[in-house]
Structure formats: structure tokens, C-alpha cells
């Protein structure tokens, strides 16, 4: 029965947490995390545990796939060097700095490196929600870093655990091989999965069947990577990036609409539920320690939280300037950020469910049968760091963004305006030829021409390419037209049969989206 109760509780928590966050202008993940911690006081929910397999095999593939599917591959290529450095050098450096501090606080080197690997990577889902108000380039950098750095952290974690339990040896060739298999194998597994899905979606014309193949994509990529001991995280990410380029060209409009609505709702629920479960597990971690152990662990949480933030600041204010000294090309100068933007990027390094799943994956015993040293401390400190980064940095980020006075990024609007303008102009040029080829009635062709010209006027007015007086007239006419169409749809809906309802819904969604975009 606890399973059904948990489903209802998670659903209610996600609903109320997001509503409260929007109402009081607090980032929803912060509210959901606090809800989870409060739910930990309910006796019936104290037995609930977050299995690491659930995060690594169910939540993580889906969420990372969707994040990569909605991330611009072109923008990633533009800043690829910085993203790779943050996903590798920063992760390893952060893990090493945390390990050094944890060792000074009493942990052995093996457990200290395990803790460092757990808290080193940023969380893609947390970044996607908490940093979405930043300019597009900043968001892309943060999301891309979070998508890739999990693979680095998991290799470091596996190596640290293996050495601690006595299964691994630390040698340079062995470590190099592990990283090569993780990255190259993961990318290859993702590419192979994407190719298979592309072939499958060309076979299945039915939108339902095509989207079933798409749902299987992240899990298949993850599974293939795990079978060759590569990074399942990178496999899901690479599959998503490839599908983001190939998907629009091969899928029908009905399939894309269905997929977008499904993935938006599914990832929203999974994301919210995950934050609640992290809060619930963090509260459970507190109950595992008592007395002096709890005091020492709280000190470790504060110290490690400071280290992960300091490491991020140190990287952002040293490595980019070193690159400037070595690379003086004009295109490199265009990529530069000022120090205020670097402060924002440093504050936005949130930790999340991936870190907790890694910590919970620590084995309970060594090869000798002895308990894994300091396992409870590793779980507790990781939970504390997650809570600290999400709550403290999440609440601090809006103020830092206001201080930074980052320029508003209009590149997306400019690209959309150029695309719509160019597409409409080309359609108008091709209209007479196409009408002649199809033997279209002149009245129909003239009506189509007027519709396209009206649309072009609205697009140009929205992009500021018309005089102020003409712009106001065009946009006012379009708003009145849209409002009247929506009112007529509501009237028609009250009088039609269910079979017609779907077509009216599609038209209403189209008109409402256009009105929102304007």
C-alpha cells in the first residue's frame, strides 16, 4: 500500500510545491526539497528509500535525454572547449579538493575521493530549472557542462570505490583506459541507438508507434553503454543531441506534437518527484548520525559546500584567462565573458539527485567483509551539500543575476524572426509557380497570397521592421482577429460533437501560442 500512498503524496507535493514557488517567487526545486524534508517526519514515509538504481536507470536517462534534446548542438559546438574543460578538469579538480579537505577532517583517502566524486558534478535538471532565467549562452554552457560532467564523476567514483574495496589499481594506463572507454564507448552507444531509432521512426508511420521508439531511446542507449562498461549518461546525452538534429526532418508534425507534450509532462513530473525524494532522503540521512558524529558531519557539510563553490570560482577566474593568453584569435575574443557573468556561472553550480545516487551506490562492505569506511558520513555530507547548493545558491542566484546586470539575449528572437520572415517571403515567391503547377483556382491562390502577406506584415511588425504607427495598427488588428477567433472556437466547442473537439483544440493551441509569443 505504501507504493500507492507514495504516488499520491509525490503528486500532491509536486502540485503544491510548484504552485507555492510560483506564488511566492521561490524556485520550485527549493520548495520541493523542503516539502520532501518535511515529509520525512511522517512515520509511514520514514521507510521510503531512494534506490540509486532508480535514479541511475529510470530518472537519469529520461531527464538527461530531454535536456540534451532541447539543447542547441550548434551552441555547444561554439563553446565546446570551455564545456569540455569544465566537464573534465573542473570535475577532477573539485573531487581532488574535496578529497583533501575530507581527509583533513578524518576520512581515509579512499572514502574522501568517493565523497569528492559524488559532489563534484553539477546537476542538469537543477540547472535547467533554477538557471533558466539567465541569458541563453549562460544557460547552454551550464546545461551542456551538467550533461557531460556526470561521466567524468562516475569514472572517478568507480575508481575510488574500486581502490578502496581492493578491486582496482591506480596506474596511468588503467585510468586513461577507463576514461577512453567511458567517453568514446558512451558516445558510440548513443550514436548507434540514435541511428536505430531514426530507422525505426521511418518505418513506423503511426505517431504512437514512432513515439514508443523515442521513449525507448534513452533507456536503450544507457543499456548498450552499460553492457560495454561505458558511460550510460554520455550515451543518453549523445543520443539526445543527435535526435535533436535529425528528429525535425524525419518525423511528421503529429508525431512531434505528441512527443513534445508527452516529454514535457513526463519530465516535469519526474523532475519534481526527484526533488521531493532527495529532500526525503536528506532527512533520512540526518537520522542515521547522532551526537559527535552528527556534529562532525555538519562541519564537513559546511566545509565541503564551501570547497565546491570555491573550486568553481577558482576555475572560472583562472582557466579562461589562461586561454586568453594562449589563444588570441578574433573569434575567441567574441566568446569572452566579463567578470560579473563568471560570478553568475560560479554561483549556478547546483548539485542534485545524481550526486545522491552516486553516494547511495557506495557498497556496504569491502572485499574482506569489513564495512565500507565512513559510508554513512559520505551519504550525509552529500545530502547536505545538495541541500546547501539548491537552497542557499538557489535563493542567492536571483540577487546575483540582478547585480551582474547581464545583457538581455535577443539571439533567439532574432533567429526566429529571420526564419519566419525568410520562410514566408520564399513561400510568396513560390506561390504563383506552385499554383500554376497544381492548376489552382485563381480565387484560391489570391486568398492564399493575402493570408501570407498578412502574416508577413505581423511578423515584420513584431520584429520592429515597420513604422511605429503602422506597427500599432497591424498588431492591434492581429490581436483583435486572434481574440475573435478564440471566442468563436469557444462558442463552436459548446455546440459540437466530441469528434470535432480535437480539431478545435489544435486550432486553439496554435492561436494561443502565437498570442503568447507576441
Short mmCIF file of C-alpha atoms in Angstrom, two decimals:
data_model
loop_
_atom_site.label_atom_id
_atom_site.label_comp_id
_atom_site.label_asym_id
_atom_site.label_seq_id
_atom_site.Cartn_x
_atom_site.Cartn_y
_atom_site.Cartn_z
CA UNK A 1 0.00 0.00 0.00
CA UNK A 2 2.94 2.32 0.66
CA UNK A 3 3.59 2.43 -3.08
CA UNK A 4 0.16 3.89 -3.85
CA UNK A 5 0.43 6.29 -0.92
CA UNK A 6 3.83 7.45 -2.16
CA UNK A 7 2.48 8.10 -5.67
CA UNK A 8 -0.33 10.27 -4.26
CA UNK A 9 1.99 12.09 -1.84
CA UNK A 10 4.56 12.81 -4.56
CA UNK A 11 1.88 14.06 -6.93
CA UNK A 12 0.36 16.38 -4.32
CA UNK A 13 3.81 17.61 -3.27
CA UNK A 14 4.78 18.40 -6.87
CA UNK A 15 1.48 20.21 -7.43
CA UNK A 16 1.60 22.29 -4.24
CA UNK A 17 5.35 22.86 -4.38
CA UNK A 18 5.29 24.34 -7.87
CA UNK A 19 2.19 26.41 -7.06
CA UNK A 20 3.84 27.77 -3.89
CA UNK A 21 7.07 28.51 -5.74
CA UNK A 22 5.24 30.48 -8.40
CA UNK A 23 3.09 32.25 -5.80
CA UNK A 24 5.97 33.40 -3.58
CA UNK A 25 8.58 33.70 -6.36
CA UNK A 26 10.82 30.99 -4.94
CA UNK A 27 12.49 28.47 -7.23
CA UNK A 28 10.21 25.39 -7.21
CA UNK A 29 13.11 22.93 -6.58
CA UNK A 30 13.84 24.70 -3.28
CA UNK A 31 10.21 24.40 -2.18
CA UNK A 32 10.01 20.75 -3.31
CA UNK A 33 13.20 19.94 -1.44
CA UNK A 34 11.76 21.44 1.76
CA UNK A 35 8.49 19.56 1.21
CA UNK A 36 10.47 16.32 0.98
CA UNK A 37 12.33 17.06 4.20
CA UNK A 38 9.03 17.77 5.99
CA UNK A 39 7.50 14.57 4.65
CA UNK A 40 10.35 12.71 6.34
CA UNK A 41 8.64 13.39 9.68
CA UNK A 42 5.61 11.34 8.63
CA UNK A 43 6.08 7.88 10.27
CA UNK A 44 4.62 5.99 7.30
CA UNK A 45 7.13 7.59 4.94
CA UNK A 46 10.25 7.02 7.03
CA UNK A 47 10.72 3.60 5.47
CA UNK A 48 10.84 5.11 1.97
CA UNK A 49 14.30 4.96 0.42
CA UNK A 50 15.59 6.32 -2.87
CA UNK A 51 17.29 3.35 -4.55
CA UNK A 52 20.33 4.51 -6.52
CA UNK A 53 19.26 2.22 -9.37
CA UNK A 54 16.00 4.17 -9.68
CA UNK A 55 17.90 7.41 -10.26
CA UNK A 56 20.64 5.99 -12.46
CA UNK A 57 18.42 3.72 -14.57
CA UNK A 58 14.98 5.40 -14.60
CA UNK A 59 15.11 9.09 -13.72
CA UNK A 60 18.53 9.97 -15.08
CA UNK A 61 18.26 8.61 -18.67
CA UNK A 62 14.91 10.30 -19.27
CA UNK A 63 15.82 13.66 -17.75
CA UNK A 64 19.25 13.87 -19.40
CA UNK A 65 17.79 12.80 -22.75
CA UNK A 66 15.18 15.53 -22.63
CA UNK A 67 17.74 18.14 -21.54
CA UNK A 68 20.03 17.19 -24.43
CA UNK A 69 17.09 17.01 -26.85
CA UNK A 70 16.23 20.63 -26.06
CA UNK A 71 19.82 21.94 -26.05
CA UNK A 72 21.27 23.55 -29.15
CA UNK A 73 24.07 21.44 -30.63
CA UNK A 74 25.22 24.45 -32.66
CA UNK A 75 25.69 26.49 -29.49
CA UNK A 76 27.52 23.61 -27.82
CA UNK A 77 29.97 23.44 -30.74
CA UNK A 78 30.61 27.17 -30.41
CA UNK A 79 31.78 26.82 -26.78
CA UNK A 80 32.89 23.20 -26.90
CA UNK A 81 36.37 23.80 -25.49
CA UNK A 82 35.09 25.56 -22.39
CA UNK A 83 32.38 22.95 -21.86
CA UNK A 84 34.86 20.06 -22.09
CA UNK A 85 37.27 21.76 -19.68
CA UNK A 86 34.51 22.35 -17.14
CA UNK A 87 33.24 18.79 -17.58
CA UNK A 88 36.65 17.19 -17.01
CA UNK A 89 39.29 19.45 -15.45
CA UNK A 90 36.84 21.21 -13.11
CA UNK A 91 35.22 17.93 -12.02
CA UNK A 92 38.52 16.21 -11.28
CA UNK A 93 39.90 19.33 -9.59
CA UNK A 94 36.77 19.68 -7.44
CA UNK A 95 36.87 16.00 -6.48
CA UNK A 96 40.54 16.33 -5.51
CA UNK A 97 39.97 19.50 -3.45
CA UNK A 98 37.02 17.91 -1.63
CA UNK A 99 39.06 14.75 -1.00
CA UNK A 100 41.91 16.80 0.53
CA UNK A 101 39.54 18.66 2.86
CA UNK A 102 37.64 15.48 3.78
CA UNK A 103 40.93 13.72 4.57
CA UNK A 104 41.87 16.58 6.89
CA UNK A 105 38.52 16.11 8.62
CA UNK A 106 39.27 12.46 9.36
CA UNK A 107 38.21 10.40 6.33
CA UNK A 108 40.63 7.98 4.73
CA UNK A 109 41.87 8.83 1.25
CA UNK A 110 39.62 6.23 -0.41
CA UNK A 111 36.34 7.40 1.16
CA UNK A 112 37.47 11.02 0.75
CA UNK A 113 37.84 10.57 -3.02
CA UNK A 114 34.46 8.77 -3.12
CA UNK A 115 32.88 11.81 -1.46
CA UNK A 116 34.71 14.13 -3.85
CA UNK A 117 33.45 12.23 -6.88
CA UNK A 118 29.88 12.29 -5.54
CA UNK A 119 29.67 16.07 -5.06
CA UNK A 120 31.87 17.15 -8.00
CA UNK A 121 29.31 17.10 -10.88
CA UNK A 122 26.59 19.70 -11.26
CA UNK A 123 23.03 18.53 -11.86
CA UNK A 124 21.47 19.11 -15.29
CA UNK A 125 17.87 19.10 -14.08
CA UNK A 126 18.55 21.55 -11.25
CA UNK A 127 20.48 23.84 -13.58
CA UNK A 128 17.70 23.66 -16.18
CA UNK A 129 15.08 24.79 -13.67
CA UNK A 130 16.99 27.21 -11.44
CA UNK A 131 19.10 28.93 -14.12
CA UNK A 132 16.51 29.21 -16.89
CA UNK A 133 16.20 33.00 -16.41
CA UNK A 134 19.83 33.55 -17.44
CA UNK A 135 20.84 34.62 -20.96
CA UNK A 136 20.77 31.80 -23.47
CA UNK A 137 24.54 31.38 -23.77
CA UNK A 138 24.96 31.08 -20.00
CA UNK A 139 22.16 28.51 -19.79
CA UNK A 140 23.61 26.49 -22.67
CA UNK A 141 27.06 26.42 -21.07
CA UNK A 142 25.66 25.33 -17.70
CA UNK A 143 23.36 22.70 -19.18
CA UNK A 144 25.99 21.25 -21.50
CA UNK A 145 28.52 21.08 -18.67
CA UNK A 146 26.00 19.29 -16.46
CA UNK A 147 25.12 16.83 -19.22
CA UNK A 148 28.74 15.74 -19.74
CA UNK A 149 30.39 16.00 -16.33
CA UNK A 150 28.44 13.08 -14.86
CA UNK A 151 30.52 10.72 -17.00
CA UNK A 152 33.77 12.10 -15.57
CA UNK A 153 32.48 11.92 -12.00
CA UNK A 154 31.26 8.34 -12.38
CA UNK A 155 34.68 7.22 -13.65
CA UNK A 156 36.40 8.89 -10.69
CA UNK A 157 33.81 7.38 -8.34
CA UNK A 158 34.22 3.87 -9.74
CA UNK A 159 38.00 4.12 -9.50
CA UNK A 160 37.88 5.43 -5.91
CA UNK A 161 35.44 2.73 -4.79
CA UNK A 162 37.41 0.01 -6.58
CA UNK A 163 40.68 1.03 -4.92
CA UNK A 164 39.01 1.26 -1.50
CA UNK A 165 37.42 -2.19 -1.66
CA UNK A 166 40.55 -3.69 -3.22
CA UNK A 167 39.34 -4.32 -6.79
CA UNK A 168 41.25 -1.61 -8.70
CA UNK A 169 44.85 -0.46 -9.08
CA UNK A 170 45.74 3.17 -9.74
CA UNK A 171 48.01 3.31 -12.77
CA UNK A 172 48.09 5.92 -15.52
CA UNK A 173 47.39 3.47 -18.39
CA UNK A 174 44.47 1.95 -16.47
CA UNK A 175 42.93 5.32 -15.66
CA UNK A 176 43.38 6.50 -19.25
CA UNK A 177 41.68 3.36 -20.49
CA UNK A 178 38.73 3.86 -18.13
CA UNK A 179 38.19 7.42 -19.35
CA UNK A 180 38.53 6.40 -23.00
CA UNK A 181 36.01 3.58 -22.66
CA UNK A 182 33.64 5.79 -20.71
CA UNK A 183 33.62 8.69 -23.18
CA UNK A 184 34.17 7.01 -26.54
CA UNK A 185 32.07 3.97 -25.70
CA UNK A 186 29.24 6.12 -24.35
CA UNK A 187 29.23 8.37 -27.41
CA UNK A 188 29.30 5.35 -29.74
CA UNK A 189 26.43 3.65 -27.89
CA UNK A 190 24.36 6.84 -28.10
CA UNK A 191 25.10 7.30 -31.81
CA UNK A 192 24.19 3.68 -32.59
CA UNK A 193 20.94 3.96 -30.65
CA UNK A 194 20.03 7.20 -32.42
CA UNK A 195 20.69 5.59 -35.82
CA UNK A 196 18.46 2.63 -34.94
CA UNK A 197 15.67 4.90 -33.72
CA UNK A 198 15.88 7.03 -36.86
CA UNK A 199 15.50 3.89 -38.96
CA UNK A 200 12.60 2.70 -36.79
CA UNK A 201 10.74 6.01 -36.96
CA UNK A 202 10.93 5.94 -40.76
CA UNK A 203 9.27 2.52 -40.70
CA UNK A 204 6.51 3.38 -38.20
CA UNK A 205 4.21 6.00 -39.68
CA UNK A 206 1.80 5.78 -36.76
CA UNK A 207 2.63 8.59 -34.27
CA UNK A 208 2.03 6.30 -31.30
CA UNK A 209 4.44 3.64 -32.54
CA UNK A 210 7.03 6.22 -33.54
CA UNK A 211 6.93 7.81 -30.10
CA UNK A 212 7.20 4.43 -28.40
CA UNK A 213 10.51 4.06 -30.22
CA UNK A 214 11.50 7.50 -28.99
CA UNK A 215 10.62 6.66 -25.38
CA UNK A 216 12.89 3.62 -25.60
CA UNK A 217 15.80 5.73 -26.89
CA UNK A 218 17.40 6.90 -23.61
CA UNK A 219 16.99 3.52 -21.93
CA UNK A 220 18.40 1.63 -24.91
CA UNK A 221 21.38 3.97 -25.17
CA UNK A 222 22.05 3.63 -21.44
CA UNK A 223 21.76 -0.15 -21.60
CA UNK A 224 24.13 -0.50 -24.57
CA UNK A 225 26.71 1.66 -22.81
CA UNK A 226 26.44 -0.31 -19.59
CA UNK A 227 26.93 -3.58 -21.48
CA UNK A 228 30.36 -2.40 -22.65
CA UNK A 229 31.16 -0.72 -19.30
CA UNK A 230 30.94 2.74 -20.84
CA UNK A 231 29.10 5.82 -19.60
CA UNK A 232 25.35 5.40 -19.86
CA UNK A 233 24.99 9.09 -19.07
CA UNK A 234 27.01 10.14 -22.12
CA UNK A 235 25.17 7.59 -24.25
CA UNK A 236 21.78 9.11 -23.38
CA UNK A 237 23.15 12.63 -23.93
CA UNK A 238 24.75 11.86 -27.30
CA UNK A 239 21.58 10.09 -28.48
CA UNK A 240 19.53 13.13 -27.48
CA UNK A 241 21.84 15.58 -29.25
CA UNK A 242 21.72 13.54 -32.46
CA UNK A 243 17.94 13.17 -32.31
CA UNK A 244 17.57 16.92 -31.74
CA UNK A 245 19.10 17.43 -35.20
CA UNK A 246 17.53 14.50 -37.03
CA UNK A 247 14.09 14.46 -35.42
CA UNK A 248 12.53 17.57 -37.03
CA UNK A 249 13.49 16.38 -40.52
CA UNK A 250 12.13 12.86 -40.29
CA UNK A 251 9.04 12.93 -38.07
CA UNK A 252 5.58 14.06 -39.08
CA UNK A 253 4.03 17.08 -37.37
CA UNK A 254 1.52 14.91 -35.48
CA UNK A 255 4.34 12.76 -34.09
CA UNK A 256 6.36 15.79 -32.98
CA UNK A 257 3.36 17.39 -31.26
CA UNK A 258 2.56 14.22 -29.40
CA UNK A 259 6.19 13.70 -28.37
CA UNK A 260 6.62 17.28 -27.17
CA UNK A 261 3.52 17.18 -24.99
CA UNK A 262 4.40 13.77 -23.55
CA UNK A 263 8.02 14.58 -22.75
CA UNK A 264 7.15 17.96 -21.26
CA UNK A 265 4.65 16.45 -18.84
CA UNK A 266 6.71 13.33 -18.05
CA UNK A 267 9.92 15.23 -17.31
CA UNK A 268 8.03 17.81 -15.25
CA UNK A 269 6.60 15.07 -13.02
CA UNK A 270 9.86 13.12 -12.80
CA UNK A 271 11.85 16.24 -12.06
CA UNK A 272 9.50 17.41 -9.32
CA UNK A 273 9.23 13.95 -7.77
CA UNK A 274 13.01 13.62 -7.76
CA UNK A 275 13.49 16.84 -5.78
CA UNK A 276 10.90 15.69 -3.22
CA UNK A 277 12.63 12.31 -2.90
CA UNK A 278 16.02 14.00 -2.47
CA UNK A 279 14.59 16.06 0.39
CA UNK A 280 13.08 12.93 1.90
CA UNK A 281 16.39 11.08 1.65
CA UNK A 282 18.33 14.04 3.07
CA UNK A 283 16.12 14.00 6.13
CA UNK A 284 16.67 10.25 6.45
CA UNK A 285 20.44 10.78 6.30
CA UNK A 286 20.23 13.10 9.32
CA UNK A 287 18.59 10.35 11.36
CA UNK A 288 21.49 7.97 10.71
CA UNK A 289 24.01 10.08 12.68
CA UNK A 290 23.89 11.15 16.32
CA UNK A 291 25.93 13.05 18.88
CA UNK A 292 29.51 13.91 17.98
CA UNK A 293 29.25 12.09 14.65
CA UNK A 294 26.43 14.43 13.64
CA UNK A 295 28.43 17.49 14.73
CA UNK A 296 31.47 16.40 12.74
CA UNK A 297 29.28 15.63 9.73
CA UNK A 298 27.66 19.09 9.86
CA UNK A 299 31.11 20.67 9.94
CA UNK A 300 32.04 18.53 6.93
CA UNK A 301 28.89 19.68 5.07
CA UNK A 302 29.82 23.33 5.60
CA UNK A 303 33.46 22.74 4.61
CA UNK A 304 32.71 20.67 1.51
CA UNK A 305 29.99 23.09 0.36
CA UNK A 306 32.48 25.93 0.60
CA UNK A 307 35.09 23.92 -1.30
CA UNK A 308 32.84 23.05 -4.26
CA UNK A 309 31.87 26.71 -4.65
CA UNK A 310 35.44 27.92 -4.19
CA UNK A 311 36.73 25.40 -6.74
CA UNK A 312 34.22 26.67 -9.26
CA UNK A 313 35.22 30.28 -8.65
CA UNK A 314 38.92 29.37 -8.89
CA UNK A 315 38.38 27.63 -12.23
CA UNK A 316 36.26 30.40 -13.75
CA UNK A 317 38.77 33.07 -12.78
CA UNK A 318 41.96 31.27 -13.85
CA UNK A 319 41.46 28.87 -16.78
CA UNK A 320 39.54 31.29 -19.06
CA UNK A 321 42.23 33.95 -18.60
CA UNK A 322 44.93 31.39 -19.34
CA UNK A 323 43.08 30.54 -22.57
CA UNK A 324 43.02 34.25 -23.45
CA UNK A 325 46.80 34.38 -23.16
CA UNK A 326 47.26 31.33 -25.38
CA UNK A 327 44.50 31.91 -27.94
CA UNK A 328 44.42 35.42 -29.42
CA UNK A 329 42.16 34.65 -32.39
CA UNK A 330 39.38 37.19 -33.09
CA UNK A 331 36.65 34.53 -32.76
CA UNK A 332 37.99 33.65 -29.32
CA UNK A 333 37.64 37.28 -28.24
CA UNK A 334 33.96 37.20 -29.21
CA UNK A 335 33.35 34.37 -26.73
CA UNK A 336 34.70 36.25 -23.73
CA UNK A 337 32.56 36.93 -20.65
CA UNK A 338 33.07 39.72 -18.16
CA UNK A 339 33.78 39.00 -14.51
CA UNK A 340 30.16 39.54 -13.48
CA UNK A 341 28.98 36.79 -15.83
CA UNK A 342 31.68 34.49 -14.40
CA UNK A 343 30.38 35.13 -10.88
CA UNK A 344 26.88 34.12 -12.02
CA UNK A 345 28.23 30.94 -13.63
CA UNK A 346 30.13 30.11 -10.45
CA UNK A 347 27.06 30.55 -8.25
CA UNK A 348 24.89 28.45 -10.60
CA UNK A 349 26.77 25.17 -9.96
CA UNK A 350 23.92 23.26 -8.33
CA UNK A 351 24.23 19.67 -7.11
CA UNK A 352 21.30 17.29 -7.27
CA UNK A 353 19.96 13.76 -7.48
CA UNK A 354 22.93 12.40 -9.44
CA UNK A 355 25.24 13.17 -6.52
CA UNK A 356 22.89 11.47 -4.08
CA UNK A 357 22.51 8.41 -6.32
CA UNK A 358 26.30 8.13 -6.55
CA UNK A 359 26.64 8.35 -2.76
CA UNK A 360 23.91 5.76 -2.19
CA UNK A 361 25.71 3.45 -4.64
CA UNK A 362 28.68 3.11 -2.28
CA UNK A 363 28.93 -0.60 -1.35
CA UNK A 364 28.28 -1.56 2.23
CA UNK A 365 31.32 -3.84 2.62
CA UNK A 366 34.93 -4.29 1.48
CA UNK A 367 36.32 -7.45 -0.12
CA UNK A 368 37.47 -8.52 3.35
CA UNK A 369 33.89 -8.36 4.63
CA UNK A 370 34.54 -5.30 6.79
CA UNK A 371 32.08 -2.39 6.49
CA UNK A 372 32.90 0.27 3.91
CA UNK A 373 34.57 3.04 5.94
CA UNK A 374 32.52 6.18 6.64
CA UNK A 375 29.68 5.24 4.29
CA UNK A 376 27.02 6.97 6.46
CA UNK A 377 29.16 10.11 6.56
CA UNK A 378 29.53 10.12 2.77
CA UNK A 379 25.75 9.86 2.29
CA UNK A 380 25.05 12.52 4.92
CA UNK A 381 27.61 15.02 3.64
CA UNK A 382 26.48 14.53 0.03
CA UNK A 383 22.86 15.12 1.06
CA UNK A 384 23.90 18.22 2.98
CA UNK A 385 25.85 19.64 0.05
CA UNK A 386 22.88 19.09 -2.26
CA UNK A 387 20.53 20.89 0.14
CA UNK A 388 23.03 23.72 0.64
CA UNK A 389 23.62 24.34 -3.06
CA UNK A 390 19.95 24.09 -4.01
CA UNK A 391 18.60 26.21 -1.15
CA UNK A 392 21.36 28.74 -0.47
CA UNK A 393 22.63 29.19 -4.02
CA UNK A 394 19.13 28.85 -5.46
CA UNK A 395 17.86 31.70 -3.27
CA UNK A 396 21.03 33.73 -3.85
CA UNK A 397 21.12 33.41 -7.65
CA UNK A 398 18.34 35.93 -8.50
CA UNK A 399 20.08 38.64 -6.46
CA UNK A 400 23.42 37.85 -8.10
CA UNK A 401 21.82 37.99 -11.56
CA UNK A 402 20.38 41.43 -10.77
CA UNK A 403 23.80 42.58 -9.55
CA UNK A 404 25.50 41.23 -12.68
CA UNK A 405 23.23 43.27 -14.99
CA UNK A 406 23.66 40.74 -17.77
CA UNK A 407 22.63 41.96 -21.18
CA UNK A 408 19.33 40.61 -22.45
CA UNK A 409 19.98 37.90 -25.01
CA UNK A 410 17.91 38.56 -28.12
CA UNK A 411 19.61 35.99 -30.36
CA UNK A 412 16.72 33.51 -30.15
CA UNK A 413 14.14 36.16 -31.06
CA UNK A 414 16.34 37.42 -33.88
CA UNK A 415 16.81 33.93 -35.31
CA UNK A 416 13.11 33.18 -35.07
CA UNK A 417 12.24 36.49 -36.75
CA UNK A 418 14.72 35.85 -39.57
CA UNK A 419 13.46 32.29 -40.07
CA UNK A 420 9.79 33.28 -40.18
CA UNK A 421 10.43 36.25 -42.44
CA UNK A 422 12.59 34.30 -44.88
CA UNK A 423 10.23 31.31 -44.99
CA UNK A 424 7.18 33.50 -45.62
CA UNK A 425 8.93 35.58 -48.31
CA UNK A 426 10.11 32.44 -50.10
CA UNK A 427 6.60 30.97 -49.93
CA UNK A 428 5.16 34.12 -51.52
CA UNK A 429 7.74 33.95 -54.32
CA UNK A 430 6.92 30.30 -55.00
CA UNK A 431 3.14 30.74 -54.77
CA UNK A 432 2.43 31.65 -58.46
CA UNK A 433 4.54 28.78 -59.80
CA UNK A 434 3.05 26.23 -57.39
CA UNK A 435 -0.49 27.46 -58.14
CA UNK A 436 0.10 27.01 -61.88
CA UNK A 437 1.60 23.53 -61.38
CA UNK A 438 -1.40 22.44 -59.33
CA UNK A 439 -3.97 24.18 -61.56
CA UNK A 440 -5.23 26.05 -58.52
CA UNK A 441 -8.30 28.23 -58.87
CA UNK A 442 -7.16 31.89 -59.13
CA UNK A 443 -9.52 32.91 -56.33
CA UNK A 444 -7.98 30.33 -54.01
CA UNK A 445 -4.45 31.42 -54.94
CA UNK A 446 -5.35 35.07 -54.32
CA UNK A 447 -6.82 34.22 -50.93
CA UNK A 448 -3.65 32.31 -50.03
CA UNK A 449 -1.49 35.25 -51.14
CA UNK A 450 -3.45 37.65 -48.92
CA UNK A 451 -3.09 35.34 -45.91
CA UNK A 452 0.66 35.05 -46.38
CA UNK A 453 1.06 38.80 -46.88
CA UNK A 454 -0.95 39.46 -43.72
CA UNK A 455 1.23 37.01 -41.81
CA UNK A 456 4.38 38.67 -43.16
CA UNK A 457 3.12 42.09 -42.00
CA UNK A 458 2.53 40.71 -38.49
CA UNK A 459 5.98 39.12 -38.36
CA UNK A 460 7.72 42.29 -39.53
CA UNK A 461 5.73 44.39 -37.08
CA UNK A 462 6.72 42.09 -34.24
CA UNK A 463 10.35 42.34 -35.30
CA UNK A 464 10.30 46.13 -35.38
CA UNK A 465 10.78 46.49 -39.13
CA UNK A 466 7.77 48.78 -39.66
CA UNK A 467 6.95 52.37 -38.65
CA UNK A 468 5.55 52.84 -35.16
CA UNK A 469 2.08 53.89 -36.35
CA UNK A 470 1.81 51.09 -38.91
CA UNK A 471 3.18 48.60 -36.36
CA UNK A 472 0.49 49.50 -33.82
CA UNK A 473 -2.24 49.18 -36.43
CA UNK A 474 -1.01 45.80 -37.68
CA UNK A 475 -0.56 44.33 -34.20
CA UNK A 476 -3.90 45.70 -32.95
CA UNK A 477 -5.67 44.21 -35.97
CA UNK A 478 -3.94 40.87 -35.37
CA UNK A 479 -4.82 40.85 -31.64
CA UNK A 480 -8.46 41.57 -32.40
CA UNK A 481 -8.51 38.88 -35.09
CA UNK A 482 -6.96 36.30 -32.75
CA UNK A 483 -9.26 37.19 -29.85
CA UNK A 484 -12.33 36.89 -32.09
CA UNK A 485 -11.15 33.54 -33.46
CA UNK A 486 -10.64 32.21 -29.94
CA UNK A 487 -14.08 33.41 -28.87
CA UNK A 488 -15.67 31.74 -31.90
CA UNK A 489 -13.83 28.49 -31.09
CA UNK A 490 -15.23 28.55 -27.56
CA UNK A 491 -18.72 29.08 -28.98
CA UNK A 492 -18.31 26.26 -31.50
CA UNK A 493 -16.95 23.92 -28.82
CA UNK A 494 -20.15 24.29 -26.84
CA UNK A 495 -22.21 23.06 -29.75
CA UNK A 496 -20.19 20.35 -31.49
CA UNK A 497 -19.73 16.64 -31.03
CA UNK A 498 -16.72 15.08 -29.34
CA UNK A 499 -15.17 14.01 -32.67
CA UNK A 500 -14.71 17.64 -33.68
CA UNK A 501 -13.24 18.61 -30.32
CA UNK A 502 -9.70 17.57 -31.21
CA UNK A 503 -9.54 19.81 -34.29
CA UNK A 504 -10.80 22.78 -32.29
CA UNK A 505 -8.23 22.13 -29.58
CA UNK A 506 -5.40 22.08 -32.12
CA UNK A 507 -6.51 25.41 -33.59
CA UNK A 508 -6.90 26.98 -30.13
CA UNK A 509 -3.42 25.83 -29.08
CA UNK A 510 -1.95 27.27 -32.28
CA UNK A 511 -3.63 30.64 -31.79
CA UNK A 512 -2.82 30.78 -28.07
CA UNK A 513 0.86 30.00 -28.67
CA UNK A 514 1.08 32.69 -31.33
CA UNK A 515 -0.57 35.18 -28.95
CA UNK A 516 1.83 34.23 -26.12
CA UNK A 517 4.88 34.56 -28.35
CA UNK A 518 3.84 38.07 -29.26
#
